[in-house]
mmCIF file of C-alpha atoms in Angstrom:
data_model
loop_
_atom_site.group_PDB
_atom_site.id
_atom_site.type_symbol
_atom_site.label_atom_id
_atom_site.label_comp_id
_atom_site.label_asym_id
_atom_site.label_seq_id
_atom_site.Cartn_x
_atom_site.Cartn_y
_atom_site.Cartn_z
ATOM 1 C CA UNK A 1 135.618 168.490 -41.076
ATOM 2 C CA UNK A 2 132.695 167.503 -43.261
ATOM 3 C CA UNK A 3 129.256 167.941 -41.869
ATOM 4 C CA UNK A 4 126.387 165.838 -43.322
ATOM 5 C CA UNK A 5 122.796 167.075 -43.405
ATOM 6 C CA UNK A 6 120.131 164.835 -43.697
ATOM 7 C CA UNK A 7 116.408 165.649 -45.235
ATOM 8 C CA UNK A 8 114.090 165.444 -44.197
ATOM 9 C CA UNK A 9 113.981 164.390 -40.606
ATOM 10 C CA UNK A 10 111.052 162.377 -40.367
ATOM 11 C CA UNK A 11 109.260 160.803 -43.570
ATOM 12 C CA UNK A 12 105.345 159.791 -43.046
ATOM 13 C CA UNK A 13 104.794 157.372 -45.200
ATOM 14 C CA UNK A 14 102.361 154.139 -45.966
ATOM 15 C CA UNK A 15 103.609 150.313 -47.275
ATOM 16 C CA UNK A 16 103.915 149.858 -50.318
ATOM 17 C CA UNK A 17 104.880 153.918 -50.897
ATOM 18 C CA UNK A 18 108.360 155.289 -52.237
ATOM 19 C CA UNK A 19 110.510 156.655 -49.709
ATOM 20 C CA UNK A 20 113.118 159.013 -50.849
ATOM 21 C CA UNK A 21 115.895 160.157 -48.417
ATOM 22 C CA UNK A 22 118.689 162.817 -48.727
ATOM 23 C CA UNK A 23 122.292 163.549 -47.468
ATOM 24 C CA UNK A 24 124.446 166.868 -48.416
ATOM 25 C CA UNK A 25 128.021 167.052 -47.501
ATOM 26 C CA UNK A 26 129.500 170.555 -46.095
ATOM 27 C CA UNK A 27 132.306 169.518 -48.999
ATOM 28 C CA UNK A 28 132.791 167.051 -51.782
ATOM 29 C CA UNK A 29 132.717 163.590 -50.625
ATOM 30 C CA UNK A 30 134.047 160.149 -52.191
ATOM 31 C CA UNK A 31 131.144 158.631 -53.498
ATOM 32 C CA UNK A 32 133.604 155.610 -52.365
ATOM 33 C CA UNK A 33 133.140 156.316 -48.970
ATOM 34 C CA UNK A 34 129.282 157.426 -48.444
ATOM 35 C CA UNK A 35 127.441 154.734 -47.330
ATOM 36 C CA UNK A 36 123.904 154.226 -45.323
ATOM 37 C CA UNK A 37 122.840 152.679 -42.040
ATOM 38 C CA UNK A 38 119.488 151.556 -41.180
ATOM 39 C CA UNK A 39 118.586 151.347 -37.116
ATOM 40 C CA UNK A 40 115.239 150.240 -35.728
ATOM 41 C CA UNK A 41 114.935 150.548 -31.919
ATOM 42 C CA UNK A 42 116.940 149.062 -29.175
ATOM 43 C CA UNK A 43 119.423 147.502 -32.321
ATOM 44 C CA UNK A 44 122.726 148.079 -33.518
ATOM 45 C CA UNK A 45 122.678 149.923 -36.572
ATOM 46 C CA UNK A 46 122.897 147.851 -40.029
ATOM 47 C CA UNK A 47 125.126 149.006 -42.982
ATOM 48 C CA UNK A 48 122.581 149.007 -45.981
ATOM 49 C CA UNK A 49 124.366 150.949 -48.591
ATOM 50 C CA UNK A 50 128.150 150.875 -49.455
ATOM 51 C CA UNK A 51 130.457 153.552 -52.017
ATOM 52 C CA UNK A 52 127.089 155.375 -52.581
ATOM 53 C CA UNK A 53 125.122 152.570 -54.615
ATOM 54 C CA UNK A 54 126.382 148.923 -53.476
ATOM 55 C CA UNK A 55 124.014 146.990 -51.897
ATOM 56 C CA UNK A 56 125.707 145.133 -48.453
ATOM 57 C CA UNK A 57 125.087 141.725 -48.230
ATOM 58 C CA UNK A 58 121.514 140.233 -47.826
ATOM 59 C CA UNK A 59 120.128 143.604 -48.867
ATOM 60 C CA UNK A 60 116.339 143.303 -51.053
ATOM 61 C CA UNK A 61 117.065 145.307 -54.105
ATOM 62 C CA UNK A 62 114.010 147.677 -53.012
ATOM 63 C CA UNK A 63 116.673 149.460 -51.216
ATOM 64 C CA UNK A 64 119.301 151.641 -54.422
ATOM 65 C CA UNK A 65 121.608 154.273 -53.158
ATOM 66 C CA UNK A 66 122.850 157.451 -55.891
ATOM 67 C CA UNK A 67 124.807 160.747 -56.508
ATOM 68 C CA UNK A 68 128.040 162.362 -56.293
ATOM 69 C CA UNK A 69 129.925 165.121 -54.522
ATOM 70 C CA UNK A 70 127.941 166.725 -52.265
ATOM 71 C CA UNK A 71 124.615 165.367 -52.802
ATOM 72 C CA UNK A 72 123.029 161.522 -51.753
ATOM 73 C CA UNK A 73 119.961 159.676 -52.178
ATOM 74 C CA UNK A 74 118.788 156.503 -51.020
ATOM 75 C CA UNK A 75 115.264 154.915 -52.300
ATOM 76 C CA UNK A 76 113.073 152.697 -50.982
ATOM 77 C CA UNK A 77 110.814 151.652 -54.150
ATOM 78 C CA UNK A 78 108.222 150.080 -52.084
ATOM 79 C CA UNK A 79 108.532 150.091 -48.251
ATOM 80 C CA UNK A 80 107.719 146.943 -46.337
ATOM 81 C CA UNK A 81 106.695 146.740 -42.951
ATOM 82 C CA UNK A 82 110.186 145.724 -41.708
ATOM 83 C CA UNK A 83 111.733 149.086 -43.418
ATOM 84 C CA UNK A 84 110.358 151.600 -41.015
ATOM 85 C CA UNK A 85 113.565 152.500 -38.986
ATOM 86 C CA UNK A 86 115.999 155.673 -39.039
ATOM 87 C CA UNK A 87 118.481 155.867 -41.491
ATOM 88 C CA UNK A 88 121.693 157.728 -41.224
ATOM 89 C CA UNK A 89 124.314 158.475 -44.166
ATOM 90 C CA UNK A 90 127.901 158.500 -43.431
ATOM 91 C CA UNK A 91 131.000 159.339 -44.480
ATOM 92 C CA UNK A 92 134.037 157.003 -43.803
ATOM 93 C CA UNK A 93 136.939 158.304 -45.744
ATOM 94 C CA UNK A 94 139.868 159.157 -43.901
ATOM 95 C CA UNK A 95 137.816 161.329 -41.611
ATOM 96 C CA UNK A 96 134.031 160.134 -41.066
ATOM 97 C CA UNK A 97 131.149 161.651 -40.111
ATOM 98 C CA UNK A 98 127.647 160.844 -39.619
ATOM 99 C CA UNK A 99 124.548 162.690 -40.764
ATOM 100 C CA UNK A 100 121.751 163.373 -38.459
ATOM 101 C CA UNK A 101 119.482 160.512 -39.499
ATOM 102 C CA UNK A 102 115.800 159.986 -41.253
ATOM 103 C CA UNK A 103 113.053 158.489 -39.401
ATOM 104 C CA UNK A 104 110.747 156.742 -42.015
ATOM 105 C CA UNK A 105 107.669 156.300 -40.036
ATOM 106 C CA UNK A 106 104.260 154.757 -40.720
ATOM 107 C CA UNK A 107 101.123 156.929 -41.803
ATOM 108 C CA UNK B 1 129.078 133.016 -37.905
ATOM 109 C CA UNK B 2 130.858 136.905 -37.930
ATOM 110 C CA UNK B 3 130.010 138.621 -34.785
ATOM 111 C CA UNK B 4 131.081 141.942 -31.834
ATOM 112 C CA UNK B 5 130.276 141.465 -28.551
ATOM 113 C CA UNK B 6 130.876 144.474 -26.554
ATOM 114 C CA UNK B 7 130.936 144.542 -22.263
ATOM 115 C CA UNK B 8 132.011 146.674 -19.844
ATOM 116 C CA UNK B 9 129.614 149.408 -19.707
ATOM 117 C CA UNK B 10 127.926 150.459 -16.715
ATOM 118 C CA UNK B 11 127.543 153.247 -14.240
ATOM 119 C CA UNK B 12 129.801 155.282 -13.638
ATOM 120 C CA UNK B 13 130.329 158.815 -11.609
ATOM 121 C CA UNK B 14 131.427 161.783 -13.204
ATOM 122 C CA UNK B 15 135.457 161.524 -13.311
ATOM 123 C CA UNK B 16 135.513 157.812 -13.290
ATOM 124 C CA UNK B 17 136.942 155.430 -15.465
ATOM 125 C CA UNK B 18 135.611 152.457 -17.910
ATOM 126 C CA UNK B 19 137.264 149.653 -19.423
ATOM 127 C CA UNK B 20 134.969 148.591 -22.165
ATOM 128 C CA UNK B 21 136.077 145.600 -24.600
ATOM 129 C CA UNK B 22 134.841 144.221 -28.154
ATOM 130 C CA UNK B 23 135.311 140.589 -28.643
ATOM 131 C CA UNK B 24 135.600 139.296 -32.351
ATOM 132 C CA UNK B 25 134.492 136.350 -34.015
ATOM 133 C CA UNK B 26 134.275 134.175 -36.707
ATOM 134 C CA UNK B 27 136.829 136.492 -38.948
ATOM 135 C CA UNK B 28 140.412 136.411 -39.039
ATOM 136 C CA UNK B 29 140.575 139.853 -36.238
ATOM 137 C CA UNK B 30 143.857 141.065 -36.727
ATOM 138 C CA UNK B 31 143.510 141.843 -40.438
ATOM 139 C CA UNK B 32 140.923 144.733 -40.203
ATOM 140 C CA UNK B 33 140.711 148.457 -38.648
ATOM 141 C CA UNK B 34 138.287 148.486 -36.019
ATOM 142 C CA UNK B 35 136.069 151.454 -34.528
ATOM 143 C CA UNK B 36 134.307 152.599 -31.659
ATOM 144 C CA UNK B 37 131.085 154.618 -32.408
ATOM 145 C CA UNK B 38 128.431 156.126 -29.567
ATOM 146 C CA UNK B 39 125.316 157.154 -29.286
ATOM 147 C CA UNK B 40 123.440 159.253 -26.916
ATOM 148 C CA UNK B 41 120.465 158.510 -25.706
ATOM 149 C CA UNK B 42 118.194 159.272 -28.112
ATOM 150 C CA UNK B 43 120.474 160.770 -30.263
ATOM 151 C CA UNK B 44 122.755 160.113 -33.500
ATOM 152 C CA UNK B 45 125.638 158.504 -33.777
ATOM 153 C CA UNK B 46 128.993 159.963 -33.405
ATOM 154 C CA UNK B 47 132.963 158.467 -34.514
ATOM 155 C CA UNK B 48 134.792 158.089 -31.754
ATOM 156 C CA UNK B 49 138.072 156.568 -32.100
ATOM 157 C CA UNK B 50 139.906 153.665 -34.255
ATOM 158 C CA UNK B 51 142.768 151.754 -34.680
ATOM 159 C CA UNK B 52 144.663 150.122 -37.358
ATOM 160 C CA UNK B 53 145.620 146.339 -37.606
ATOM 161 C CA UNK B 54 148.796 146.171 -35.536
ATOM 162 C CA UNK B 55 147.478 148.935 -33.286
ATOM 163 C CA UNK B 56 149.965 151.195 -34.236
ATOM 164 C CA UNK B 57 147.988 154.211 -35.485
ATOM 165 C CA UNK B 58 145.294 155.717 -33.554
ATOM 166 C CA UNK B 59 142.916 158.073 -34.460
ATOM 167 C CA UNK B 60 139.986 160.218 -31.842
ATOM 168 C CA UNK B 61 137.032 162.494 -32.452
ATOM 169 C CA UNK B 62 138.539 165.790 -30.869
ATOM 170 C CA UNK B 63 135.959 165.834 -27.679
ATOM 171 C CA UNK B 64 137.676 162.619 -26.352
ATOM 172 C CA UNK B 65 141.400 163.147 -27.241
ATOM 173 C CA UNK B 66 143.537 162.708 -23.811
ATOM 174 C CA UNK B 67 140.493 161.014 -21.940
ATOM 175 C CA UNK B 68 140.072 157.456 -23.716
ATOM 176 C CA UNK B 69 142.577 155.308 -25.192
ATOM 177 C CA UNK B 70 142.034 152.798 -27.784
ATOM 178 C CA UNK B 71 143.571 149.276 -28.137
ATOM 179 C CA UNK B 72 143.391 145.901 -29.117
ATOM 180 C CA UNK B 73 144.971 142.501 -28.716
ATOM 181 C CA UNK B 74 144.963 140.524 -31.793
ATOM 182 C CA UNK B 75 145.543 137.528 -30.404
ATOM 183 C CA UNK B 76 142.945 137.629 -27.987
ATOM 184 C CA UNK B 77 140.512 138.593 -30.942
ATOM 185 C CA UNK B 78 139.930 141.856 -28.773
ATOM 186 C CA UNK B 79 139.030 145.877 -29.258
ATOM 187 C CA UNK B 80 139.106 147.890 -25.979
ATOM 188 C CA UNK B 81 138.213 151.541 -25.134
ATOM 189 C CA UNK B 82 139.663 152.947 -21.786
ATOM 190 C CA UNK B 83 137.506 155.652 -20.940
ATOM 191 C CA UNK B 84 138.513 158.250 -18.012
ATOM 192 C CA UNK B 85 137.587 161.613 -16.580
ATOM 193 C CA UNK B 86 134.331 160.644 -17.767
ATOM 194 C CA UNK B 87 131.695 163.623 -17.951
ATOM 195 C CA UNK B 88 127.627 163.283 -17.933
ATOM 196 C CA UNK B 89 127.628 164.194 -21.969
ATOM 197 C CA UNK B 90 129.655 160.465 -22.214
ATOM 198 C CA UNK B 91 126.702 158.736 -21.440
ATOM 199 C CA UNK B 92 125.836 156.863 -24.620
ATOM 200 C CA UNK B 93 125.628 153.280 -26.084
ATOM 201 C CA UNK B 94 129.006 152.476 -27.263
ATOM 202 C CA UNK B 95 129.730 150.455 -30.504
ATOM 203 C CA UNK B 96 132.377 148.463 -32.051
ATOM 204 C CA UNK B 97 132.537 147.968 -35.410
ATOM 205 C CA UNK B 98 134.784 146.525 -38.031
ATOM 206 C CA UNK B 99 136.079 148.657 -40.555
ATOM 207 C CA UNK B 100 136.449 147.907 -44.482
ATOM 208 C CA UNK B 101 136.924 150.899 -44.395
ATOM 209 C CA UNK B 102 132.570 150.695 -44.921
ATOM 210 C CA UNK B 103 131.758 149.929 -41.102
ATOM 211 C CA UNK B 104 130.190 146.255 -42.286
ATOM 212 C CA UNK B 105 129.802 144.595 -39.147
ATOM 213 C CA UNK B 106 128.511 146.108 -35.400
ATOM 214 C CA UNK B 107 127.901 145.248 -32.468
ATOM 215 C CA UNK B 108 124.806 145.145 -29.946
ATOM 216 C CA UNK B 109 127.054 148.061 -27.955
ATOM 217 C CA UNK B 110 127.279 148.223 -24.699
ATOM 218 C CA UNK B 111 125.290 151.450 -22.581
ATOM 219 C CA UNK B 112 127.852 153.460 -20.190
ATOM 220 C CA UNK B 113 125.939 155.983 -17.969
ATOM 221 C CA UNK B 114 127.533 158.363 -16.475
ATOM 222 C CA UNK B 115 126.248 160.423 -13.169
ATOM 223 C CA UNK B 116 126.294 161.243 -10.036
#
């Protein structure tokens, strides 16, 4: 069973800043099957990032998704008010997994 | 326009049962895998069961194995989730989604409570 950790659980952080969000896998993942969600409250949550760096439809290029094996990132180059939300990574290879989530909240 | 509409949820007392259902739209249903996710109330999200495209393969997260049933009727466009011997730690919003196998489209969810 792979486990996914997510760092750092809440990130402070002001418009216009970076936001920089990790996952680690318990084991080697399929950067074919990591992908990230974005929730804001009371909503279902939104698939944002797809096989580690493919952008779902109708998602702003601010939002890039990277690594390999064990290790994930996904950037926000310049957070707009609408982008404050939790964001979980998951895994969803022939078992899947979520990780923990991020809450990117405002400074 | 794609969309899940889940319904069914409610509350329930501890050892009851739940039918909960996922209608599908504006995609051709019977050609995908679909899911059911939760999540607790305030919580993350957790996998909890899915189900291939002619419903023959199955698939549970181990904490609900012999308590809720997936299923699905393709030609009423439709996911379902029998839930019984339902415990307090089932209380969650539960999810449909559609499976690529990247979990593209959700829906709203519908919250089943469970206590006494």
């Amino acid at each position: 069973e792979i486990v996914l950790t997510q760092s750092p659980g809440t990130l402070s952080l002001s418009p216009g800043e970076r936001a920089t969000l990790s996952c680690r896998a318990s084991q080697s993942v399929s950067s074919n099957y990591l992908g990230w969600l974005q929730q804001k409250p009371g909503q279902a949550p939104r698939l944002i990032i797809y096989g580690a760096s493919s952008r779902a439809t109708d998602i702003p290029d601010r939002f890039s998704g990277s690594g390999s094996g064990t290790d994930f990132t996904l950037t926000i180059s310049r957070l707009e008010p609408e982008d404050f939300a939790v964001y979980y990574c998951q895994q969803y290879g022939s078992s899947k997994a979520f990780g923990g989530g991020t809450k990117v909240e405002i400074k | 326009e794609m969309q899940l509409v889940e319904s069914g949820g409610g509350l329930v007392q501890p050892g009851g049962s739940l039918r909960l259902s996922c209608a599908a739209s504006g995609f051709t249903f019977s050609t995908y895998y679909m899911t059911w996710v939760r999540q607790a109330p305030g919580k993350g999200l957790e996998w909890v069961a899915n189900i291939n495209q002619d419903g023959s393969g199955k698939y549970y997260v181990g904490s609900v194995k012999g308590r809720f049933t997936i299923s699905r009727d393709n030609a009423k466009n439709s996911l379902y989730l029998q839930v019984n011997s339902l415990r307090v730690e089932d209380t969650a919003v539960y999810y449909c989604a559609r499976e690529l196998p990247r979990f593209d489209l959700w829906g709203r969810g519908t919250l089943v409570t469970v206590s006494s």
